[in-house]
Short mmCIF file of C-alpha atoms (C1' of nucleotides) in Angstrom, two decimals:
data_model
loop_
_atom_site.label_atom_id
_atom_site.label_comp_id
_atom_site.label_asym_id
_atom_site.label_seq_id
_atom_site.Cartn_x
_atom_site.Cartn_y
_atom_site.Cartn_z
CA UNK A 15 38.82 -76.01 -37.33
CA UNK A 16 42.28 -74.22 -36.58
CA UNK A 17 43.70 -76.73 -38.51
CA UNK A 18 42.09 -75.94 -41.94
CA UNK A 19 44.34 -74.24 -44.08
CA UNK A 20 43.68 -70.52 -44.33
CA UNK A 21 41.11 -68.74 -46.63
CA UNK A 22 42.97 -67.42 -48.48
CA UNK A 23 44.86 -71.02 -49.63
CA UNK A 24 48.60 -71.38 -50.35
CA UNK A 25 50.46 -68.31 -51.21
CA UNK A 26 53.26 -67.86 -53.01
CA UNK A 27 55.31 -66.35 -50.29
CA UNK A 28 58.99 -66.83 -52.01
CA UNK A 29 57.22 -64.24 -54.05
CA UNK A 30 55.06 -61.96 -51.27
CA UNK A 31 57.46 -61.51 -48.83
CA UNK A 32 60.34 -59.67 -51.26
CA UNK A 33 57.26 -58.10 -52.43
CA UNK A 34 56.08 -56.63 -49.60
CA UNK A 35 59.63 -55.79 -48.80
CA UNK A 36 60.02 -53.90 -51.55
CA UNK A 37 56.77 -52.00 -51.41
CA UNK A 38 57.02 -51.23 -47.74
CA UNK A 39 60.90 -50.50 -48.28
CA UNK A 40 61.75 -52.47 -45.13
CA UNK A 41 64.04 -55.16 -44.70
CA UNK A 42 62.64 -58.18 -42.89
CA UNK A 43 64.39 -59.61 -40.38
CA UNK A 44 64.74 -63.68 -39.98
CA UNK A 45 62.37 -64.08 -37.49
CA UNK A 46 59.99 -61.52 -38.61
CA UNK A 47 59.84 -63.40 -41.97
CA UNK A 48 59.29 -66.72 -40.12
CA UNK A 49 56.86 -64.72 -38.07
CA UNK A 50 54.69 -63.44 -41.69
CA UNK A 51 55.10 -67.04 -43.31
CA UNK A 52 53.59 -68.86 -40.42
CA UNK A 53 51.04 -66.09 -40.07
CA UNK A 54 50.23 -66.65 -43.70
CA UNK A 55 50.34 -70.22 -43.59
CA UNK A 56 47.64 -71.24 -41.01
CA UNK A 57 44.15 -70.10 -40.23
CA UNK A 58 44.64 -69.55 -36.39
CA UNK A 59 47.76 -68.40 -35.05
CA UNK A 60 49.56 -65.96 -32.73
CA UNK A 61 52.18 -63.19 -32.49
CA UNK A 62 54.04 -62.23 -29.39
CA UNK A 63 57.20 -60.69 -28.33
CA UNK A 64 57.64 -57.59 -26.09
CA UNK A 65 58.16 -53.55 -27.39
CA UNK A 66 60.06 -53.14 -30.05
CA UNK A 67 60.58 -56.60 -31.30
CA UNK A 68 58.57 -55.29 -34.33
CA UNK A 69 55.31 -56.96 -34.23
CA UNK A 70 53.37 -53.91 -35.99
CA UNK A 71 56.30 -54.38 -38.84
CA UNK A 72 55.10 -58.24 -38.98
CA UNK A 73 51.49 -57.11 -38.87
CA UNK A 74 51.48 -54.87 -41.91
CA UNK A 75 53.59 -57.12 -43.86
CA UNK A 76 51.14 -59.57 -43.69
CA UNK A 77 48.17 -57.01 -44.02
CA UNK A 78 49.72 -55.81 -47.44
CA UNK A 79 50.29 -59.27 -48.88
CA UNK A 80 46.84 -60.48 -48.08
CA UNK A 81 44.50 -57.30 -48.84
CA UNK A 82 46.47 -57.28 -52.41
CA UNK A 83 44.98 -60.86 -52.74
CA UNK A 84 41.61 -59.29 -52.47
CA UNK A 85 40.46 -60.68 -48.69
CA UNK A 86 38.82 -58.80 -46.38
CA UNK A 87 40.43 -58.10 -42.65
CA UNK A 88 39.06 -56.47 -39.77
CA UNK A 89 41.38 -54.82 -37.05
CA UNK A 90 40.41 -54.54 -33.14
CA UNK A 91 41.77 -54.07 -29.81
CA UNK A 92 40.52 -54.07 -26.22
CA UNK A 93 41.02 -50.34 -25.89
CA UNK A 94 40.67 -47.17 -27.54
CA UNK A 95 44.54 -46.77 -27.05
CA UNK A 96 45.35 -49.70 -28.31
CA UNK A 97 43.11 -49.38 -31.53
CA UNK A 98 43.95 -45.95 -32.06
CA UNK A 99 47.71 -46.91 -31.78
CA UNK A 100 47.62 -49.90 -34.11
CA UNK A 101 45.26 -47.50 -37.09
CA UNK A 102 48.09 -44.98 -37.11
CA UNK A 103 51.05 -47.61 -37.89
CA UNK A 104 48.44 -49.41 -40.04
CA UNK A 105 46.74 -46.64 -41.77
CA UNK A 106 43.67 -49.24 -41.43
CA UNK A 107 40.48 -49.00 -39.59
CA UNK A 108 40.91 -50.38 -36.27
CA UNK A 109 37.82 -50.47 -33.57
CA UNK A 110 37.32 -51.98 -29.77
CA UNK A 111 36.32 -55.04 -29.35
CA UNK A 112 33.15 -53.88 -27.67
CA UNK A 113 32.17 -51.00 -30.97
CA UNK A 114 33.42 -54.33 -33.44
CA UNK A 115 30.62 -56.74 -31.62
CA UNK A 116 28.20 -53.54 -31.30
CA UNK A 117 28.26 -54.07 -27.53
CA UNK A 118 24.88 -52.19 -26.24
CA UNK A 119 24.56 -51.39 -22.64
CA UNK A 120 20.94 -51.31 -22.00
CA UNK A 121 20.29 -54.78 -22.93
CA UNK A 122 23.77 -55.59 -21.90
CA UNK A 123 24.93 -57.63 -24.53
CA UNK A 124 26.72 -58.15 -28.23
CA UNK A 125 25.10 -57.79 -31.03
CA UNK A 126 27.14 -59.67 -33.12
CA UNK A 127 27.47 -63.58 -32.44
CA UNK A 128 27.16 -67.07 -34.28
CA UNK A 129 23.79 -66.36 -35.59
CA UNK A 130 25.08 -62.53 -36.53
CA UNK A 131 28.55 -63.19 -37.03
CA UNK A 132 31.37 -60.72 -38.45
CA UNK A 133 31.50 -60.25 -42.24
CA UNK A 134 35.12 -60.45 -42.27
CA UNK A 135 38.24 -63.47 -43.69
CA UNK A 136 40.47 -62.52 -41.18
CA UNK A 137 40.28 -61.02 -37.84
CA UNK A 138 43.50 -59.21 -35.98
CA UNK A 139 43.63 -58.96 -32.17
CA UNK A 140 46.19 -56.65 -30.94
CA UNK A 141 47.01 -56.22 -27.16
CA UNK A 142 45.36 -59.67 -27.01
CA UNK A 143 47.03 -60.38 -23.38
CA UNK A 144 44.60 -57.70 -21.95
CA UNK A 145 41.54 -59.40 -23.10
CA UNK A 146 39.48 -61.83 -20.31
CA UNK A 147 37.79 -64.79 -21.27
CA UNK A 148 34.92 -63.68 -20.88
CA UNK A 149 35.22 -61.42 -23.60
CA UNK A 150 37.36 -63.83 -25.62
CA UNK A 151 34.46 -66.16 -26.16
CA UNK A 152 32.15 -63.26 -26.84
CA UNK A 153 34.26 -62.45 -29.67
CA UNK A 154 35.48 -66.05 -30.92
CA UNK A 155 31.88 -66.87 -30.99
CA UNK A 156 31.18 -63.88 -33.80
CA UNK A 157 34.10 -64.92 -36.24
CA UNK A 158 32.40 -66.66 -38.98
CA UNK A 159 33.68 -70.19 -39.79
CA UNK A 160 35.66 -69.29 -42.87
CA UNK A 161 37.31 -66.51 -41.23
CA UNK A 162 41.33 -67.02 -40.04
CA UNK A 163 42.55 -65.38 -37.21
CA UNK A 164 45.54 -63.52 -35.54
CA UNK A 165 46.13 -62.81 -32.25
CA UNK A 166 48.53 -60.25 -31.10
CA UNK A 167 50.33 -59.25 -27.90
CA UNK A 168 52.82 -59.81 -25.63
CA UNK A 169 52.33 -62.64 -22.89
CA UNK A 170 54.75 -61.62 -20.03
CA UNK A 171 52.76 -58.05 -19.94
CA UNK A 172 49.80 -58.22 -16.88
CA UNK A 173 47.28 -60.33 -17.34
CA UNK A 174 44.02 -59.16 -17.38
CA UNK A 175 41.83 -57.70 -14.62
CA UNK A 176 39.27 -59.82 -15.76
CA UNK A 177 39.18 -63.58 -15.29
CA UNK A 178 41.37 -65.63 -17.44
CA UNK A 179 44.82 -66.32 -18.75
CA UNK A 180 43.96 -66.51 -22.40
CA UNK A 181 46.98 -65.71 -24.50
CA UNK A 182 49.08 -67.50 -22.07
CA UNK A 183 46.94 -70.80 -22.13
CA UNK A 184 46.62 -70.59 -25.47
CA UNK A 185 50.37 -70.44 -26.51
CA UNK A 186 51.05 -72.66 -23.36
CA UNK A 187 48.81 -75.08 -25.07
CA UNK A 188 51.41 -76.02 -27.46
CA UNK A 189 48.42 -76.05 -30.00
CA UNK A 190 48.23 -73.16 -31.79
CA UNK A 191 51.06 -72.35 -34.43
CA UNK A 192 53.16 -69.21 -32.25
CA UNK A 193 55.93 -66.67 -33.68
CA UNK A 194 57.79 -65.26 -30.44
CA UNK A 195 59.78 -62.48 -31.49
CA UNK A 196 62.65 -61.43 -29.98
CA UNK A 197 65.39 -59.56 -31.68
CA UNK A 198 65.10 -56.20 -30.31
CA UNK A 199 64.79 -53.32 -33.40
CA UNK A 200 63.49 -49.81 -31.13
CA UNK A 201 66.01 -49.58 -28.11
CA UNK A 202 69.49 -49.84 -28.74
CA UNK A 203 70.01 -53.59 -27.77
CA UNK A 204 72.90 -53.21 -25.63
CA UNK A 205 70.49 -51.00 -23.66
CA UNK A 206 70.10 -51.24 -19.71
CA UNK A 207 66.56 -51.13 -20.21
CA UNK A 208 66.09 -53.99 -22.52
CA UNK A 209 68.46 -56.55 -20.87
CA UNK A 210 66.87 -55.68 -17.32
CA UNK A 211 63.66 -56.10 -18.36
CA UNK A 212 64.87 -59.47 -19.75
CA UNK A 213 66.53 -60.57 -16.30
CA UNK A 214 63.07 -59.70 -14.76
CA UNK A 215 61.60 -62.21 -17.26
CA UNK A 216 63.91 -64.91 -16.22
CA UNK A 217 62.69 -64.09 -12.48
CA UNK A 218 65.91 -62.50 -11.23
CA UNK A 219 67.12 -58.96 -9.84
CA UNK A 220 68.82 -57.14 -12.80
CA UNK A 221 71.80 -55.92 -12.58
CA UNK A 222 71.81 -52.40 -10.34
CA UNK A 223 75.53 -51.18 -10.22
CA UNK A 224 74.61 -47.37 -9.81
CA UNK A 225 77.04 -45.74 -12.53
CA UNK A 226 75.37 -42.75 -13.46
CA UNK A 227 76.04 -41.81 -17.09
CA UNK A 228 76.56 -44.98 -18.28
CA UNK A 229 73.57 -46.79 -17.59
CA UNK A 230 69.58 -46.13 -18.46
CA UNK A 231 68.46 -48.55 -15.97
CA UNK A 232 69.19 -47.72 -11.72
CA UNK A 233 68.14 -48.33 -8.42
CA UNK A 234 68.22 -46.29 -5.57
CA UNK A 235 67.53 -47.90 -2.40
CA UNK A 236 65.08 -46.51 -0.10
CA UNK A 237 63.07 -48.35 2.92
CA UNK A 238 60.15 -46.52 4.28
CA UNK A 239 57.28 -44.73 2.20
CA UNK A 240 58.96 -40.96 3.10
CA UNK A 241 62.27 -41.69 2.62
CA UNK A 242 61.17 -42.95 -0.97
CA UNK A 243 58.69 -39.96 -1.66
CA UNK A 244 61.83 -38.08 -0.61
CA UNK A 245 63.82 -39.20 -3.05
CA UNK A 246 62.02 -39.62 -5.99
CA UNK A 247 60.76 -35.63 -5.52
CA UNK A 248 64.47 -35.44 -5.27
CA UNK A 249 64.92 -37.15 -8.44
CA UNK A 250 61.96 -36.33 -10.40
CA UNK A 251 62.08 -32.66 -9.55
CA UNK A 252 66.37 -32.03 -9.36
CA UNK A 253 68.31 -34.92 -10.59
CA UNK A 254 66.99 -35.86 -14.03
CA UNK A 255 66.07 -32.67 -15.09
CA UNK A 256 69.51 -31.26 -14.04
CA UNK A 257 71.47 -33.94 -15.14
CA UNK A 258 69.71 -35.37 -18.42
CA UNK A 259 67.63 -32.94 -19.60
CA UNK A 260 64.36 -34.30 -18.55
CA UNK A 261 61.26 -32.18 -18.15
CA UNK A 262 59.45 -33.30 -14.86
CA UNK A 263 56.04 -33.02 -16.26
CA UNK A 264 56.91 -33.78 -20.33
CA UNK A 265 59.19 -36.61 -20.05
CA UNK A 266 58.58 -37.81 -16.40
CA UNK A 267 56.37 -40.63 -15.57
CA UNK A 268 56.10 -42.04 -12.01
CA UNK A 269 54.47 -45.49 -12.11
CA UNK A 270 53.42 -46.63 -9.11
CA UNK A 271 51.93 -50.23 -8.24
CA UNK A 272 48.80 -49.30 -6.62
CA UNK A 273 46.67 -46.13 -6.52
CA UNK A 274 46.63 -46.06 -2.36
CA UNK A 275 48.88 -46.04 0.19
CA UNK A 276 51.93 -43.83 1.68
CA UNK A 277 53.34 -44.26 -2.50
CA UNK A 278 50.43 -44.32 -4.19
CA UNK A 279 49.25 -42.81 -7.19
CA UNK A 280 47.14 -40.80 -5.12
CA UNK A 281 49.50 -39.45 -2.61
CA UNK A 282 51.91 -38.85 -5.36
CA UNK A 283 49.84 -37.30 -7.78
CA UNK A 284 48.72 -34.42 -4.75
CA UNK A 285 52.53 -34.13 -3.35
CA UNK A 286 54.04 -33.55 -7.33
CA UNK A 287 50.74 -31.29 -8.14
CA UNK A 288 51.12 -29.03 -5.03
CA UNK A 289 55.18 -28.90 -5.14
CA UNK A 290 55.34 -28.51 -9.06
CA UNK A 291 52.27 -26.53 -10.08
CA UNK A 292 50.77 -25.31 -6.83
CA UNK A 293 50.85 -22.07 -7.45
CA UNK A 294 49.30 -22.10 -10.73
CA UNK A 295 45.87 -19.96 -11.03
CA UNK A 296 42.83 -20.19 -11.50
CA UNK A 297 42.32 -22.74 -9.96
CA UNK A 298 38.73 -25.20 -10.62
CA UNK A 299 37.16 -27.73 -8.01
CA UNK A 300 35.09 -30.62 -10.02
CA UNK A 301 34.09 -33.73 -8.73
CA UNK A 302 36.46 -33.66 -6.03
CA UNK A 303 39.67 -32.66 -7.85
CA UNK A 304 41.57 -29.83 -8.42
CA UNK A 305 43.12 -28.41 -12.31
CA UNK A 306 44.99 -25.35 -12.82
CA UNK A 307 47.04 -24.38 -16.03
CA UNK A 308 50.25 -26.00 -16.15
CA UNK A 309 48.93 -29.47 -14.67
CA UNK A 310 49.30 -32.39 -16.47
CA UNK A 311 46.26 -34.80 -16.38
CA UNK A 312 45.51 -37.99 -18.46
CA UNK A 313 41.80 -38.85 -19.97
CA UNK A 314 40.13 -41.86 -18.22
CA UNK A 315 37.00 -42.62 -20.51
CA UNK A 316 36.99 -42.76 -24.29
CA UNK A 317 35.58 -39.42 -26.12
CA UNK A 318 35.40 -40.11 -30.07
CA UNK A 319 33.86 -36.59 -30.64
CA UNK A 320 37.28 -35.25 -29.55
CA UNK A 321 39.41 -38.67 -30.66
CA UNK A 322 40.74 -38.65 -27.42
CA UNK A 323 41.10 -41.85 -25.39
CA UNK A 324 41.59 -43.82 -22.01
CA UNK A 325 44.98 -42.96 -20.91
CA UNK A 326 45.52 -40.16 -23.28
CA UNK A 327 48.35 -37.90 -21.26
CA UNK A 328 47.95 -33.87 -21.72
CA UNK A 329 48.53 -30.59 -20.01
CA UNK A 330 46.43 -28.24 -19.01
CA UNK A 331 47.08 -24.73 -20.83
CA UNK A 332 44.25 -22.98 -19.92
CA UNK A 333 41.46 -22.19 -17.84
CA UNK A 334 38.33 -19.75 -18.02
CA UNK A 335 36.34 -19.44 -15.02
CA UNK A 336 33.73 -16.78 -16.69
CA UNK A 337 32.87 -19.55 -19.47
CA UNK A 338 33.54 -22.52 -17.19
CA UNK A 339 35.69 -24.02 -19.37
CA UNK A 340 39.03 -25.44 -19.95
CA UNK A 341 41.54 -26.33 -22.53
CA UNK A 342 43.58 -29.37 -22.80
CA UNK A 343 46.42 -29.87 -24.90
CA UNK A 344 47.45 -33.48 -26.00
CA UNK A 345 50.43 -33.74 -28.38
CA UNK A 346 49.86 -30.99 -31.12
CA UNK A 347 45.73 -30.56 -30.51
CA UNK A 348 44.00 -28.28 -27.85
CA UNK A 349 40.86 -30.10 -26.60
CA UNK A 350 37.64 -27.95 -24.95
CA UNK A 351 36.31 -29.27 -21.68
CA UNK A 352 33.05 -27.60 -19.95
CA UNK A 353 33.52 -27.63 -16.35
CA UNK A 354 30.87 -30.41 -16.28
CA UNK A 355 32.94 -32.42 -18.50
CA UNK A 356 36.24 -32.25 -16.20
CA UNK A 357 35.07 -36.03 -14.74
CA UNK A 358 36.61 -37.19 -17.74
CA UNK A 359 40.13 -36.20 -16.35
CA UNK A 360 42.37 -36.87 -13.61
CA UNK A 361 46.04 -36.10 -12.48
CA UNK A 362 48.51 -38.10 -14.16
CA UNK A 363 52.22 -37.18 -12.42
CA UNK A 364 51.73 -40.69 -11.31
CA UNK A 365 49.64 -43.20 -12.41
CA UNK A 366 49.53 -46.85 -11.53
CA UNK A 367 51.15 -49.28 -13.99
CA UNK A 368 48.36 -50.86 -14.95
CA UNK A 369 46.66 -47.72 -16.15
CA UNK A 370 50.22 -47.31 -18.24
CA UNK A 371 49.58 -50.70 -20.13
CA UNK A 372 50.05 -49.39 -23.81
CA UNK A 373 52.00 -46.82 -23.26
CA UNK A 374 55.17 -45.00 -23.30
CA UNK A 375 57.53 -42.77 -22.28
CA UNK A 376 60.79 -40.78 -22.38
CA UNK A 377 61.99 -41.11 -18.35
CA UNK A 378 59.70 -43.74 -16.00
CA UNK A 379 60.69 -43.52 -12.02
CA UNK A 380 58.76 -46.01 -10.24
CA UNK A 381 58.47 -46.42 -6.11
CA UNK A 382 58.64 -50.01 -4.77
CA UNK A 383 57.79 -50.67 -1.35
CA UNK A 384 56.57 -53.89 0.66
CA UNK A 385 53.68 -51.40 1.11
CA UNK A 386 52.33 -52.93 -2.29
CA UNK A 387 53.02 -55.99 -1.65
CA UNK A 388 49.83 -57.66 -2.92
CA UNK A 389 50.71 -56.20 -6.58
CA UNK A 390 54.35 -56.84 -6.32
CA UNK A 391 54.72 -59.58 -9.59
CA UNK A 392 56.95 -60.00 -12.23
CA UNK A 393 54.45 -59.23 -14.56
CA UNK A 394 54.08 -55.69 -13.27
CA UNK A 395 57.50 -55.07 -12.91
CA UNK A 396 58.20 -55.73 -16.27
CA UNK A 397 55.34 -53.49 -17.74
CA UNK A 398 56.42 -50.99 -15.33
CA UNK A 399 60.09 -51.27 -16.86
CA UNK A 400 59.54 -51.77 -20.60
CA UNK A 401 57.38 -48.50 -20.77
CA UNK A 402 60.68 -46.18 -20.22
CA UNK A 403 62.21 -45.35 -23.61
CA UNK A 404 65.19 -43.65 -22.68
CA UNK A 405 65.69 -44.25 -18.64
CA UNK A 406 63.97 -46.36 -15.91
CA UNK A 407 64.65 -45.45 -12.17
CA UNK A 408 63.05 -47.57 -9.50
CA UNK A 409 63.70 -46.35 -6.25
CA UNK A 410 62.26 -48.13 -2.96
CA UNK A 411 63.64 -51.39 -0.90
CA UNK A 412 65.41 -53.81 -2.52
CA UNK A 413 63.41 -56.59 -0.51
CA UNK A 414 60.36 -55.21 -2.79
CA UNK A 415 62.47 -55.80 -5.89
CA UNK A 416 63.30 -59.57 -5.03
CA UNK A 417 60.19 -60.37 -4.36
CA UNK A 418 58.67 -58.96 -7.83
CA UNK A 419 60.90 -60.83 -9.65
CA UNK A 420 60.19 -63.83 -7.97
CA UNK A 421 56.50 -63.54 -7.70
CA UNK A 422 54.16 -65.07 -11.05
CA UNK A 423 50.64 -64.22 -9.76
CA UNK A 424 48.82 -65.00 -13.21
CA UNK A 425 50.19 -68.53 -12.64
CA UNK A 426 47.70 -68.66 -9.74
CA UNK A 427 44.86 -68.70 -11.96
CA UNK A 428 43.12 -71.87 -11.89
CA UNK A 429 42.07 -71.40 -15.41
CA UNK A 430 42.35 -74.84 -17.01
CA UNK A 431 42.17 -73.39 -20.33
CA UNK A 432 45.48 -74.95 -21.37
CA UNK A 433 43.98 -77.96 -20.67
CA UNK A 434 41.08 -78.04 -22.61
CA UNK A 435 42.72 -76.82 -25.27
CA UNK A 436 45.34 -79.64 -25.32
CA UNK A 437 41.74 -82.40 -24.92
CA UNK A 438 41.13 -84.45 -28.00
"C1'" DT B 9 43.76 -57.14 -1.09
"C1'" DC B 10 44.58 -55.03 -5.48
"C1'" DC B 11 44.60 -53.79 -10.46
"C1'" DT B 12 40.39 -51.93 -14.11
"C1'" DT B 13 38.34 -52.32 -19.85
"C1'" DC B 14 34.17 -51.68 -22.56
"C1'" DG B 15 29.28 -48.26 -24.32
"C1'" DT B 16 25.62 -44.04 -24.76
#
DNA sequence: TCCTTCGT
C-alpha cells in the first residue's frame, strides 16, 4: 500500500518547488528540495534530521504546494507542545494525536479507527520519535486507505517512554522512502554546540578544551553530587550571569537526567528556589509545594481554556492570598491560577531532560554523575545538548560523560519491528 | 531502575 503512488498523482514539481519558493520567499536548500520532491513523490514517507536542519521549512513547502492542488491535510503531534509549536510555524490547525482520534477516557479508547477512519488525503506526524507503538497502530489504523502520509522527527532524540522503537525501525527498515537532513541553517555551523552534539552521535566524547570565550560548548569536571551542586550554583548563579549576560532564571536551564537523587531535579529545583528566590513573599503551600513571586515554574498538564501546555516555562509575578489566587506569566500573557488550580504547576530551575523534549533555550547547564547511571545514554545526552541555543555547560565526572556516549539503550529494545517490516 | 504522554 506504501507503494501506491500518492493521492494526489504526479506533480509537476520543476514547476512547484520555484513556486513555492517564490511565494514563501525562501530559498531551498539541496537537500531540503530533495527532501519536498521525495515527500511529494510517494504516499508514505519520512522526514528526519535534528534542530535546525529545517524540517518545518520542508514541511510548509510541501503543505503550500499540495493544499494549492486542492487536497486536504491534517496536522498532529504527540503533545500539546509539539502541536502548538508546529501551528505557529504552519499557521495550520495542528491537534494531539489523542484530540485527532477523539481519545475518550471513560471507555478508554479511540473513537476514530478503520471502521471510523480520518476524513483526511494526507496525514503529518511531527515529533514522531516520541510516539509508542502502541499508539502508532492506534493511529495508522484510522488513516483511510487513500490517504498518504508523513512522518516527522528526529531519530537520535529519546525514544519513547512507551514501548517501541517506531521511527527508528521504520527508517532502519530500509523500506520506507527517508530524507535525513543535515545541513545545519539555526546555529551558526561552526558552533561548539552543533559539532558536539554531532561527536555524541558518532558515540564519542566531544571535544572539551575549556577556553572560555571562545567556545559555547564546556565541561567542568566535578566527582561527587556536592562538589557538582557546588559548582553549577557557582555557575548558574555567578559565572554566566557575570560573564555572558545570562539571567539565572530567564535564560538558565539546568537539565538534569533523573528527577531523584543527590542531582536531581528535585534537589535542584529546592536548593536554586531557596538560594535564588527564598526570600520572596507571600509565600503559598499547595499540594505539597511551595510558589512565591519571582519563581519560575513550568505547566505539567495541558489547559486549552488558557492555551497553555505541558512544559510551558513561566514566572510567577504575583500572588494574592485574600483571593487565593495567583498569576503566571508565560512569554507576553499573564495566566490566573486559583489556589486549587496550582497542581497544574511545578518548579522548573531544573527539570529532567526528558520533560525538556521539544524545547529550547538560551543557556542549558546540565549535572552528570554515575549517580544516574541507569539514564546515562547517548540519546539523552544529545537531547540534553541540542536544547541549548547559545551555550551548553555540563559539569559532573567525566567517567559519566564516556559512558553516555557510549551507551545506545533504545537498541535494547527487542522490538522486531524492523523486521516485520522488511517480511515479504 | 528510570524516564513519562494523552483526556474531561
Amino acid at each position: 500500500m506504501q507503494l501506491d503512488p500518492p493521492p494526489w498523482g504526479t506533480l509537476t514539481l520543476s514547476k512547484a518547488i520555484p513556486w513555492v519558493e517564490k511565494r514563501n520567499r525562501i530559498t531551498l536548500s539541496n537537500s531540503q528540495r530533495i527532501a519536498v520532491e521525495k515527500t511529494m513523490n510517494n504516499k508514505v514517507s519520512v522526514i528526519t534530521g535534528g534542530p535546525g536542519v529545517g524540517k518545518t521549512t520542508v514541511i510548509n513547502s510541501i503543505l503550500h504546494i499540495i493544499r494549492a492542488k486542492g487536497i486536504d491535510t491534517t496536522l498532529c503531534a504527540p503533545t500539546g507542545r509539539a502541536a502548538k509549536r508546529l501551528s505557529e510555524s504552519t499557521g495550520q490547525q495542528v491537534t494531539t494525536i489523542h484530540r485527532l482520534l477523539e481519545f475518550h477516557p471513560l471507555p478508554f479508547g479511540f473513537k476514530r479507527n478503520a471502521d471510523h477512519p480520518l476524513d483526511t488525503t494526507l496525514l503529518v506526524i511531527d515529533e514522531s520519535s516520541m510516539v509508542d507503538v502502541i499508539l502508532m497502530n492506534k493511529l495508522l489504523c484510522a488513516v483511510p486507505d487513500h490517504a498518504a502520509l508523513l512522518l516527522v522527527g528526529d531519530v537520535d532524540q529519546l525514544s519513547s517512554v512507551g514501548p517501541g522503537y517506531v521511527l527508528a525501525d521504520i527508517i532502519n527498515s530500509q523500506k520506507i522512502p527517508i530524507s535525513q537532513l543535515t545541513e545545519i541553517f539555526r546555529q551558526a555551523a561552526c558552533s561548539n554546540i552543533t559539532t558536539s552534539a554531532h561527536t555524541i552521535n558518532t558515540g564519542h566524547v566531544p571535544n572539551v578544551t575549556n577556553k572560555e570565550g571562545i567556545s559555547d560548548f564546556f565541561f567542568i569536571s566535578a566527582e561527587t553530587a556536592e562538589e557538582i551542586t557546588d559548582k553549577l550554583l557557582n555557575v548558574v548563579l555567578c559565572r554566566l550571569p557575570l560573564r555572558f549576560g545570562f539571567d539565572p532564571v530567564k535564560d538558565i536551564q539546568i537539565l538534569t537526567p533523573m528527577n531523584r537523587g543527590g542531582v536531581g531535579a528535585h534537589s535542584l529545583n529546592n536548593i536554586l528556589q531557596s538560594q535564588l528566590n527564598g526570600n520572596a513573599e507571600p509565600k503559598v503551600t499547595r499540594y505539597g509545594r511551595t510558589f512565591s513571586p519571582g519563581d519560575k515554574i513550568v505547566q505539567i498538564i495541558n489547559n486549552y481554556n488558557n492555551d497553555v501546555f505541558n512544559g510551558d516555562i513561566g514566572i510567577i509575578r504575583r500572588i494574592n492570598l485574600e483571593d487565593n489566587e495567583a498569576f503566571v506569566q508565560f512569554d507576553d500573557r499573564e495566566i490566573h491560577y486559583d489556589f486549587d488550580e496550582l497542581d497544574e504547576l511545578s518548579l522548573a530551575y531544573a527539570t529532567t531532560i526528558h520533560k525538556s523534549q521539544g524545547s529550547e533555550y538560551p543557556c542549558v547547564v546540565i549535572p552528570l554523575s554515575m549517580q544516574s547511571y541507569m539514564m546515562l545514554e547517548k540519546n539523552l545526552l544529545y537531547t540534553g545538548v541540542t536544547r541549548g541555543k547559545k551555550m551548553v555547560v555540563i559539569i559532573g565526572q567525566k567517567k559519566a560523560l564516556a559512558i553516555a556516549v557510549k551507551t545506545q539503550r533504545s537498541m535494547r529494545r527487542k522490538t522486531w519491528l524492523r523486521e516485520r517490516l522488511r517480511m515479504p
